[in-house]
Tab-separated table of N, CA and C in Angstrom:
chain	number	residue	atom	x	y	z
D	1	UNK	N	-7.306	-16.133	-23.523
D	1	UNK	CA	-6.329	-15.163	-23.089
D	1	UNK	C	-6.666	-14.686	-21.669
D	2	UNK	N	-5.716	-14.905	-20.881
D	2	UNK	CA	-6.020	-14.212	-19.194
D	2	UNK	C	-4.924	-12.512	-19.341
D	3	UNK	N	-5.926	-11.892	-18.826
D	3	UNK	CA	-6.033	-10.488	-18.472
D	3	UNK	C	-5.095	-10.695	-16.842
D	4	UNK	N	-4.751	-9.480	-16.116
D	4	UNK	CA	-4.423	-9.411	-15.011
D	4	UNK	C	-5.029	-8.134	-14.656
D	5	UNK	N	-5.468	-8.195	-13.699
D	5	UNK	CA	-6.219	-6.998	-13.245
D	5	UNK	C	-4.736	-6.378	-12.095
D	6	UNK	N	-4.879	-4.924	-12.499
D	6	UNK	CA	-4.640	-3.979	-11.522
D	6	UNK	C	-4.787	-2.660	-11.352
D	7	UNK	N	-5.155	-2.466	-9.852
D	7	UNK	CA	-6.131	-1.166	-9.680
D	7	UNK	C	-5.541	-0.322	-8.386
D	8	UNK	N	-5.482	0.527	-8.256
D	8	UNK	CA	-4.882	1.217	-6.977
D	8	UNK	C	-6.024	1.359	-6.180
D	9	UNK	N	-7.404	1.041	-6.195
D	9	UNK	CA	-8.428	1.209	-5.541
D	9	UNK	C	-8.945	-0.130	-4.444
D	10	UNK	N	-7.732	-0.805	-4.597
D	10	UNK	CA	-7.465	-2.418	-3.991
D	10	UNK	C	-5.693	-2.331	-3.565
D	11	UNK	N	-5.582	-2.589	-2.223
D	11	UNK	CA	-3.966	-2.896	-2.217
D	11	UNK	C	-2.883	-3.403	-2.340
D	12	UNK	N	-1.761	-2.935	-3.222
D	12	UNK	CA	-0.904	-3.311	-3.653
D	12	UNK	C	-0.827	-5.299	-3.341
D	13	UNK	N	-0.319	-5.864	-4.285
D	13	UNK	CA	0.089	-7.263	-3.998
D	13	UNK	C	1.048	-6.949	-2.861
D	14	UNK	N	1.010	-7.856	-2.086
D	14	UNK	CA	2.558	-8.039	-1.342
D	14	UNK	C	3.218	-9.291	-0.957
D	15	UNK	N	3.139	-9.300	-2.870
D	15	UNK	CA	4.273	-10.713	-2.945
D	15	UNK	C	3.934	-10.985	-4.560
D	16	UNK	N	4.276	-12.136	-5.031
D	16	UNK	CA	4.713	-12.683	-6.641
D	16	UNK	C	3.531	-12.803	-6.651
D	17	UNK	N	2.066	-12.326	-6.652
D	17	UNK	CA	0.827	-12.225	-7.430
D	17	UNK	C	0.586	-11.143	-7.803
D	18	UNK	N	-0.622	-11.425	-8.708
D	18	UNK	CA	-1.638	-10.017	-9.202
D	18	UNK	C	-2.526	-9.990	-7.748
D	19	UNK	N	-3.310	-9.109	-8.354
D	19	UNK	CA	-4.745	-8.285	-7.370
D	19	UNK	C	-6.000	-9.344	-8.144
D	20	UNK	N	-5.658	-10.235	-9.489
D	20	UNK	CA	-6.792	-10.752	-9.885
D	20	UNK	C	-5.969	-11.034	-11.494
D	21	UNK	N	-7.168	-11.917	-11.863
D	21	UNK	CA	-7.522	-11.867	-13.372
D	21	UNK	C	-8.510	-12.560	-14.254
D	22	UNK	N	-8.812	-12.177	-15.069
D	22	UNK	CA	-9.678	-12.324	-15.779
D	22	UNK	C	-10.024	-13.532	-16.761
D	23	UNK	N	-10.794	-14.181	-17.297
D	23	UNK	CA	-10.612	-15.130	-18.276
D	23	UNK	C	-11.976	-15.661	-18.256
D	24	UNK	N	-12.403	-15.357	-20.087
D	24	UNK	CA	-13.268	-15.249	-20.298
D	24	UNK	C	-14.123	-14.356	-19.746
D	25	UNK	N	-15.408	-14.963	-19.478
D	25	UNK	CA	-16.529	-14.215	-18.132
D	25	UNK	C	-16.431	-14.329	-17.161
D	26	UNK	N	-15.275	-15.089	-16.584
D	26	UNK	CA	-14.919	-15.257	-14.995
D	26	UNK	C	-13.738	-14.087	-14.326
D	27	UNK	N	-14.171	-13.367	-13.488
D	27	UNK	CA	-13.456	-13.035	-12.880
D	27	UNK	C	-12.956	-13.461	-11.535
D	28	UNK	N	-11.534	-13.487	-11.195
D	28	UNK	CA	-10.594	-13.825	-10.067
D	28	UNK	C	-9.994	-13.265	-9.229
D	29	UNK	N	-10.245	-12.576	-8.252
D	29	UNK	CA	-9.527	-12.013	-7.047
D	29	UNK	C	-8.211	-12.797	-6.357
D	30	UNK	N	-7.585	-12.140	-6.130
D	30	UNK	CA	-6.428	-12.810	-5.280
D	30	UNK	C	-6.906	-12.547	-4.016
D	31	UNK	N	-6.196	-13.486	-3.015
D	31	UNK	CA	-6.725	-13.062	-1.581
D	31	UNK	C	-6.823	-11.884	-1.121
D	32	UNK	N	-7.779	-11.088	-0.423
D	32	UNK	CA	-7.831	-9.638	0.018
D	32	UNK	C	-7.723	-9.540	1.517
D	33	UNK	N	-6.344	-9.067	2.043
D	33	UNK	CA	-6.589	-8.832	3.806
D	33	UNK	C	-7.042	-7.543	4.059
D	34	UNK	N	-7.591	-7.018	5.122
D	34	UNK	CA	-7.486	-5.715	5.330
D	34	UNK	C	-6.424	-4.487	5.260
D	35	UNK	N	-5.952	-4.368	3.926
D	35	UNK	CA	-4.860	-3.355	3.962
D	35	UNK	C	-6.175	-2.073	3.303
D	36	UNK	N	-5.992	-0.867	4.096
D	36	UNK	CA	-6.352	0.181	3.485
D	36	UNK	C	-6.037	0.629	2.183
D	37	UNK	N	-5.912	0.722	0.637
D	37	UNK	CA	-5.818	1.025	-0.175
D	37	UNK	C	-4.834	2.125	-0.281
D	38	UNK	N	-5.637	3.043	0.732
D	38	UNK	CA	-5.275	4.985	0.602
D	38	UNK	C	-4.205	5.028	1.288
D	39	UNK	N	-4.029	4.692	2.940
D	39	UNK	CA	-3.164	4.981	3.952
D	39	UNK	C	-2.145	3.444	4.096
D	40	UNK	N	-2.573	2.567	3.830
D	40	UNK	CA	-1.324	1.527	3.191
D	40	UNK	C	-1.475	0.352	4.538
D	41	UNK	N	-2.028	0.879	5.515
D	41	UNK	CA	-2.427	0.844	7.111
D	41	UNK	C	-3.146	-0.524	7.074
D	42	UNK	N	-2.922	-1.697	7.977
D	42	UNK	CA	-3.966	-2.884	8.445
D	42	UNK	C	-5.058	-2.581	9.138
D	43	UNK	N	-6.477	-2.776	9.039
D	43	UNK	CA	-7.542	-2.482	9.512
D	43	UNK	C	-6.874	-3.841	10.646
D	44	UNK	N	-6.960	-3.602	11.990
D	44	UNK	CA	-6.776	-5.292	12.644
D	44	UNK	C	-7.417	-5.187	13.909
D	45	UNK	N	-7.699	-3.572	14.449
D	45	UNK	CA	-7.977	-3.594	16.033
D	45	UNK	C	-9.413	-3.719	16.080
D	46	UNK	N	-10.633	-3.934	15.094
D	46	UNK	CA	-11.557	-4.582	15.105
D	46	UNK	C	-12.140	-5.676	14.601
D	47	UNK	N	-12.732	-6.359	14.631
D	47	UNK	CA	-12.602	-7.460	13.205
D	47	UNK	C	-13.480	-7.182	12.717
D	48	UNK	N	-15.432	-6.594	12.655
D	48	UNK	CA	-15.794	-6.562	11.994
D	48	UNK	C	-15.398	-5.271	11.057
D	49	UNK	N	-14.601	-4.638	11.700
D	49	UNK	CA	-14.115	-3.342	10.502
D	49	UNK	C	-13.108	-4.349	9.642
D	50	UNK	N	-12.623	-5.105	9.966
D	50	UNK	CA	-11.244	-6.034	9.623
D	50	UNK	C	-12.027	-6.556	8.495
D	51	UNK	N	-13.195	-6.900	8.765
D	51	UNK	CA	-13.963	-7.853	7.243
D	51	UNK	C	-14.598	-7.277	6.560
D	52	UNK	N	-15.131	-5.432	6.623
D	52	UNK	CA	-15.489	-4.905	5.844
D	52	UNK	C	-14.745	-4.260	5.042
D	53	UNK	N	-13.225	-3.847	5.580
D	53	UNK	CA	-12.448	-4.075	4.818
D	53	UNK	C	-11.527	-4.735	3.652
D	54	UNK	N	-12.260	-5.742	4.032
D	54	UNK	CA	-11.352	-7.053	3.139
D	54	UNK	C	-12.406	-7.017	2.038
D	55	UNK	N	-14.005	-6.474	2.394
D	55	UNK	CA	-15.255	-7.540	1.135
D	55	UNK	C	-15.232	-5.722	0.294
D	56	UNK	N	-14.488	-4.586	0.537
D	56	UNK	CA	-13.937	-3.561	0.078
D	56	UNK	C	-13.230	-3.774	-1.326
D	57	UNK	N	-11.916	-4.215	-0.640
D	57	UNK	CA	-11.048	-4.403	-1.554
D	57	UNK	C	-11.330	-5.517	-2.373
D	58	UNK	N	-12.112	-6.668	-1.979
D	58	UNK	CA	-12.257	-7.761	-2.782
D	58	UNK	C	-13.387	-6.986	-3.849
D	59	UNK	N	-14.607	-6.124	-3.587
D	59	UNK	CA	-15.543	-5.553	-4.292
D	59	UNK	C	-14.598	-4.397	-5.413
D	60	UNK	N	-13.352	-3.721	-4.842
D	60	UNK	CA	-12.495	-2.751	-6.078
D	60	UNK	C	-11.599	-3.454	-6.611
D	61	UNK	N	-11.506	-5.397	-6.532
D	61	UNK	CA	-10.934	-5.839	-7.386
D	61	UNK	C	-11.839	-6.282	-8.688
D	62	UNK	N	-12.882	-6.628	-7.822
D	62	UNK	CA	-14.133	-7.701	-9.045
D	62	UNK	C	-14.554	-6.530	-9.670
D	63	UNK	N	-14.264	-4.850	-9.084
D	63	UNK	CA	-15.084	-3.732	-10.644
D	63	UNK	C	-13.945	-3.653	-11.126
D	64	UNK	N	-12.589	-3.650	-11.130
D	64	UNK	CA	-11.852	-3.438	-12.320
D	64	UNK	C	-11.661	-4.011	-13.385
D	65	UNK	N	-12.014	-5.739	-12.433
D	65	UNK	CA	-12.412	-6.695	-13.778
D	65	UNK	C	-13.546	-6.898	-14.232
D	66	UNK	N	-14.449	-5.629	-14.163
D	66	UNK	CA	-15.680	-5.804	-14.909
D	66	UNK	C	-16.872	-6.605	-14.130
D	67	UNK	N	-16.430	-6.967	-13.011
D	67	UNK	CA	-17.716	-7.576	-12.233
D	67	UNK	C	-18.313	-6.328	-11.063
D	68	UNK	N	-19.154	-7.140	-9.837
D	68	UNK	CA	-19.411	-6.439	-9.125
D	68	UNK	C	-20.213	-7.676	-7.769
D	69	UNK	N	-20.160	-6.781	-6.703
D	69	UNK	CA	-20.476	-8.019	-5.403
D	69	UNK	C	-22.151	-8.660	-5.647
D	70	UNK	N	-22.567	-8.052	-6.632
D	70	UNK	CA	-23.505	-8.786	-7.142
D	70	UNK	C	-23.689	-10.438	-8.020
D	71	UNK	N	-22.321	-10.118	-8.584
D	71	UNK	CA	-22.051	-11.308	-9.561
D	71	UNK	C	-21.109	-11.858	-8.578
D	72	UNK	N	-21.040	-11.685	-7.654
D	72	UNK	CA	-19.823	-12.823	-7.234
D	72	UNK	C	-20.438	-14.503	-7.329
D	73	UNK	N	-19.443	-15.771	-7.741
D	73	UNK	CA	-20.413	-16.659	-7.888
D	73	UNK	C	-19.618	-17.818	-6.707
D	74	UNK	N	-18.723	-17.260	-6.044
D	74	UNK	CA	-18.129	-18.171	-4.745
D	74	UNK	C	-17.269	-17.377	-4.191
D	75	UNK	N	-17.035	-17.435	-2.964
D	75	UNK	CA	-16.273	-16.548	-2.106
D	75	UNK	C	-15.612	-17.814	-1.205
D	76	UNK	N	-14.462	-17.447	-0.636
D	76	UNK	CA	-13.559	-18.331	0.050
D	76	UNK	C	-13.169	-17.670	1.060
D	77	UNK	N	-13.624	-17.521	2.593
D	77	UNK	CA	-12.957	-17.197	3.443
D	77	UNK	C	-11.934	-18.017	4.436
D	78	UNK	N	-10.714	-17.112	4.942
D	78	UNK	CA	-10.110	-17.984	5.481
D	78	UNK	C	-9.924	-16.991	6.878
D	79	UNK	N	-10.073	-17.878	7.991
D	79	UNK	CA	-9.982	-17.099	8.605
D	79	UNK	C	-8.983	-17.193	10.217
D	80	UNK	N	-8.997	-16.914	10.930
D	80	UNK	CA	-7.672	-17.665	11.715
D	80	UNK	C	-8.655	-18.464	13.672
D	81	UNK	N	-9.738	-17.583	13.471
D	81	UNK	CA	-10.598	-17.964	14.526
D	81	UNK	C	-11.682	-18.034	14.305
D	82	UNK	N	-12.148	-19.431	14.619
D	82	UNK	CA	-13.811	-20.032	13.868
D	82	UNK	C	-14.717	-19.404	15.048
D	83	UNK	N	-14.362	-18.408	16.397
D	83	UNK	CA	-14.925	-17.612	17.061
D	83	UNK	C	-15.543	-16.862	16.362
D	84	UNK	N	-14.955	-15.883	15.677
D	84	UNK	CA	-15.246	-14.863	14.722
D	84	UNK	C	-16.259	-15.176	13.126
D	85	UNK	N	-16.636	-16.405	13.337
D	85	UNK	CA	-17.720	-16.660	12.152
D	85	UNK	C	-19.147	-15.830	12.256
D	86	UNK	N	-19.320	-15.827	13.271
D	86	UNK	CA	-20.844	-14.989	13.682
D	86	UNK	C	-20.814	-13.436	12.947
D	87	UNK	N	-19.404	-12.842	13.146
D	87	UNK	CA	-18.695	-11.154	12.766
D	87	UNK	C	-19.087	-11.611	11.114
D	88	UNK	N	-18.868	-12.224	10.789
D	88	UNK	CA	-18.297	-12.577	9.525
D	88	UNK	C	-19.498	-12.529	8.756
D	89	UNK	N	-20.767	-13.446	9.344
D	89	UNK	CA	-22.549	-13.154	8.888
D	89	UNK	C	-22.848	-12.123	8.971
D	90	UNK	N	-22.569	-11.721	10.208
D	90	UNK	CA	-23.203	-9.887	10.759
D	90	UNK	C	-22.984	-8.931	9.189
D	91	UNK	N	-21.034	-8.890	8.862
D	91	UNK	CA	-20.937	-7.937	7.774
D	91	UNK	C	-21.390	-8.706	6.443
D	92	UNK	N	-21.172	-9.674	6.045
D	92	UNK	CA	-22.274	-10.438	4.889
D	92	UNK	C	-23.084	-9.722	4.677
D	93	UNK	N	-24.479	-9.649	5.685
D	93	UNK	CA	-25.870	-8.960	5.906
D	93	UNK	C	-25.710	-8.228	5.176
D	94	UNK	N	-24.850	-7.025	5.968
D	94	UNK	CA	-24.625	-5.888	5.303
D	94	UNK	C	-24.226	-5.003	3.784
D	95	UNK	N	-23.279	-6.527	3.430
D	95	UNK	CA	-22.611	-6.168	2.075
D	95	UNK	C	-23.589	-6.937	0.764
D	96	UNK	N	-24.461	-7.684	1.418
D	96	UNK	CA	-25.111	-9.003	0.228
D	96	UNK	C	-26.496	-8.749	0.794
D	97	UNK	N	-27.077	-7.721	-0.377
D	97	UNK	CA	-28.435	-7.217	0.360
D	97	UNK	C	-29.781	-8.496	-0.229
D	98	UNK	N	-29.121	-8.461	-1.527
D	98	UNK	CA	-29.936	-9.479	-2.519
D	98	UNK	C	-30.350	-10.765	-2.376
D	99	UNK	N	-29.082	-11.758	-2.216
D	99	UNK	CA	-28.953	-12.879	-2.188
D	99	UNK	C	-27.514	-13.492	-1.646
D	100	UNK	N	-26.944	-14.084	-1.222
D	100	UNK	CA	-25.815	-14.232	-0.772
D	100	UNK	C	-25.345	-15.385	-1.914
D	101	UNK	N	-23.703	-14.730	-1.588
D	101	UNK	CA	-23.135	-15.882	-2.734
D	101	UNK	C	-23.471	-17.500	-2.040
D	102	UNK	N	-22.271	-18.254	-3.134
D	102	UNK	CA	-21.669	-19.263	-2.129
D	102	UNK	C	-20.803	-19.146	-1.587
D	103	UNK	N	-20.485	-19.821	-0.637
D	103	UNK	CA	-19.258	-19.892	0.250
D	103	UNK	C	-18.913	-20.692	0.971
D	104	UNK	N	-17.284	-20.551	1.564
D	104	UNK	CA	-16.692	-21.695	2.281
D	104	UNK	C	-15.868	-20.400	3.380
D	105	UNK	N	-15.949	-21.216	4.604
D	105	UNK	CA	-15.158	-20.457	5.591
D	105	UNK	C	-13.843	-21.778	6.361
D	106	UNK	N	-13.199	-21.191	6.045
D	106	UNK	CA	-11.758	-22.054	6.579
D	106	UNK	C	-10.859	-21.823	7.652
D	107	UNK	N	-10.711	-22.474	8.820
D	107	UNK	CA	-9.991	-21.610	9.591
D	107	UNK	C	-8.625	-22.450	9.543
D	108	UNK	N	-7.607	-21.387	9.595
D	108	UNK	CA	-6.074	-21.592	9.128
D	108	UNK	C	-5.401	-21.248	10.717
D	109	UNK	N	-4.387	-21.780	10.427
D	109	UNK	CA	-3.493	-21.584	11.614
D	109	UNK	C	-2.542	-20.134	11.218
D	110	UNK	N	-3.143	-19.113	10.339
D	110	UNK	CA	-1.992	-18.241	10.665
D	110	UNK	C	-2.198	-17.378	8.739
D	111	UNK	N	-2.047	-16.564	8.602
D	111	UNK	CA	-2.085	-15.480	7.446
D	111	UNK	C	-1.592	-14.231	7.252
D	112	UNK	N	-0.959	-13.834	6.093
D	112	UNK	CA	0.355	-13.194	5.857
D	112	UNK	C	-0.155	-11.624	7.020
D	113	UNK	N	1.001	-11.084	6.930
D	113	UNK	CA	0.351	-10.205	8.178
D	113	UNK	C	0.360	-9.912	9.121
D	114	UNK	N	-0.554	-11.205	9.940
D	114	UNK	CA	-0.538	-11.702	11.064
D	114	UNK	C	-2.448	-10.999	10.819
D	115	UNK	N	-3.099	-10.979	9.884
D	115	UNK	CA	-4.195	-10.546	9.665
D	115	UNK	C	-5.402	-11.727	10.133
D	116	UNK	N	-6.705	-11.358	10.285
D	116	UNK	CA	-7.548	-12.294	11.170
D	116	UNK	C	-8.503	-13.267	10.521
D	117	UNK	N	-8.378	-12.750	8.631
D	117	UNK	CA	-8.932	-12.792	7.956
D	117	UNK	C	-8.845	-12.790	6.209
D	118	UNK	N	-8.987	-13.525	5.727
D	118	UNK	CA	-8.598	-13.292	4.174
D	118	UNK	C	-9.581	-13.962	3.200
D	119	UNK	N	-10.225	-13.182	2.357
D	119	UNK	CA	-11.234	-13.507	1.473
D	119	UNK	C	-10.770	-13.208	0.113
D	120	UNK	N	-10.870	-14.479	-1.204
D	120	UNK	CA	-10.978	-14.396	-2.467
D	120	UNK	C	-12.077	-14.711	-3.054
D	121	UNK	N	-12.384	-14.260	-4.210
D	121	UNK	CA	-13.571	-13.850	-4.854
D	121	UNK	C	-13.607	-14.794	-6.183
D	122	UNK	N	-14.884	-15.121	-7.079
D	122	UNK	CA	-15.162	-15.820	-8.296
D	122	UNK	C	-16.026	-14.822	-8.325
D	123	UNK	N	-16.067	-13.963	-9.203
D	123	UNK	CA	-17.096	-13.659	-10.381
D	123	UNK	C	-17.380	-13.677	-11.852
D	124	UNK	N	-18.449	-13.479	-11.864
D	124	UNK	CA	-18.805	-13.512	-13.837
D	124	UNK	C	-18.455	-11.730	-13.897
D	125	UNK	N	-18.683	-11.663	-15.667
D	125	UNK	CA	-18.583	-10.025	-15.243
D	125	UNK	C	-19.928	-9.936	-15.533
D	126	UNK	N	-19.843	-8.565	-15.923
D	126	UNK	CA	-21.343	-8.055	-16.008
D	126	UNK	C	-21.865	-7.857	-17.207
């Protein structure tokens, strides 16, 4: 049975998805851009605020479904400038004190928005 996660502590879908879901011990994030949760607002005029924003909302999707940025077990970034990969380690550091997941960084020609950046999540729960 798949669950759908939704949480107002992550921002609204904006479009025909969930925020995530669940199944089994795996939890699933949908892509997370920098939308502020509270003020509805795009984080965009910095980027590393732009990606601590995004590993935010991706972290208040994986606790509603019972995980946490501890259990994440793959992360998928996509991002629109492979310039900005270095920003992208810098806030990692910061958010993955333990061990770092896995991951893939992708650079796309373009994301809903017009955002610089978009990360989905795999976790177990807890």
């Amino acid at each position: 049975m798949i669950k759908r996660i939704k949480t107002k502590n992550a921002p609204k879908a904006i479009g025909a998805y969930s925020q995530g879901s669940i199944f089994e011990n795996l939890v699933f994030t949908s892509g997370q851009i920098a939308i502020n949760p509270i003020s509805g607002n795009l984080v965009t005029d910095n980027f590393s605020k732009e990606v601590e924003q995004v590993l935010e909302n991706v972290k208040s999707v994986l606790q509603a479904g019972g995980s946490n940025l501890d259990n994440i077990i793959k992360l998928t970034v996509f991002i629109t400038d492979m310039s900005n990969f270095k920003f992208v380690n810098e806030v990692f550091e910061t958010f993955f004190i333990n061990e770092y997941p896995a991951r893939s960084v992708v650079e796309v020609s373009g994301l809903p928005l017009n955002v610089n950046i978009e990360i989905e999540a795999i976790g177990s729960k807890i």
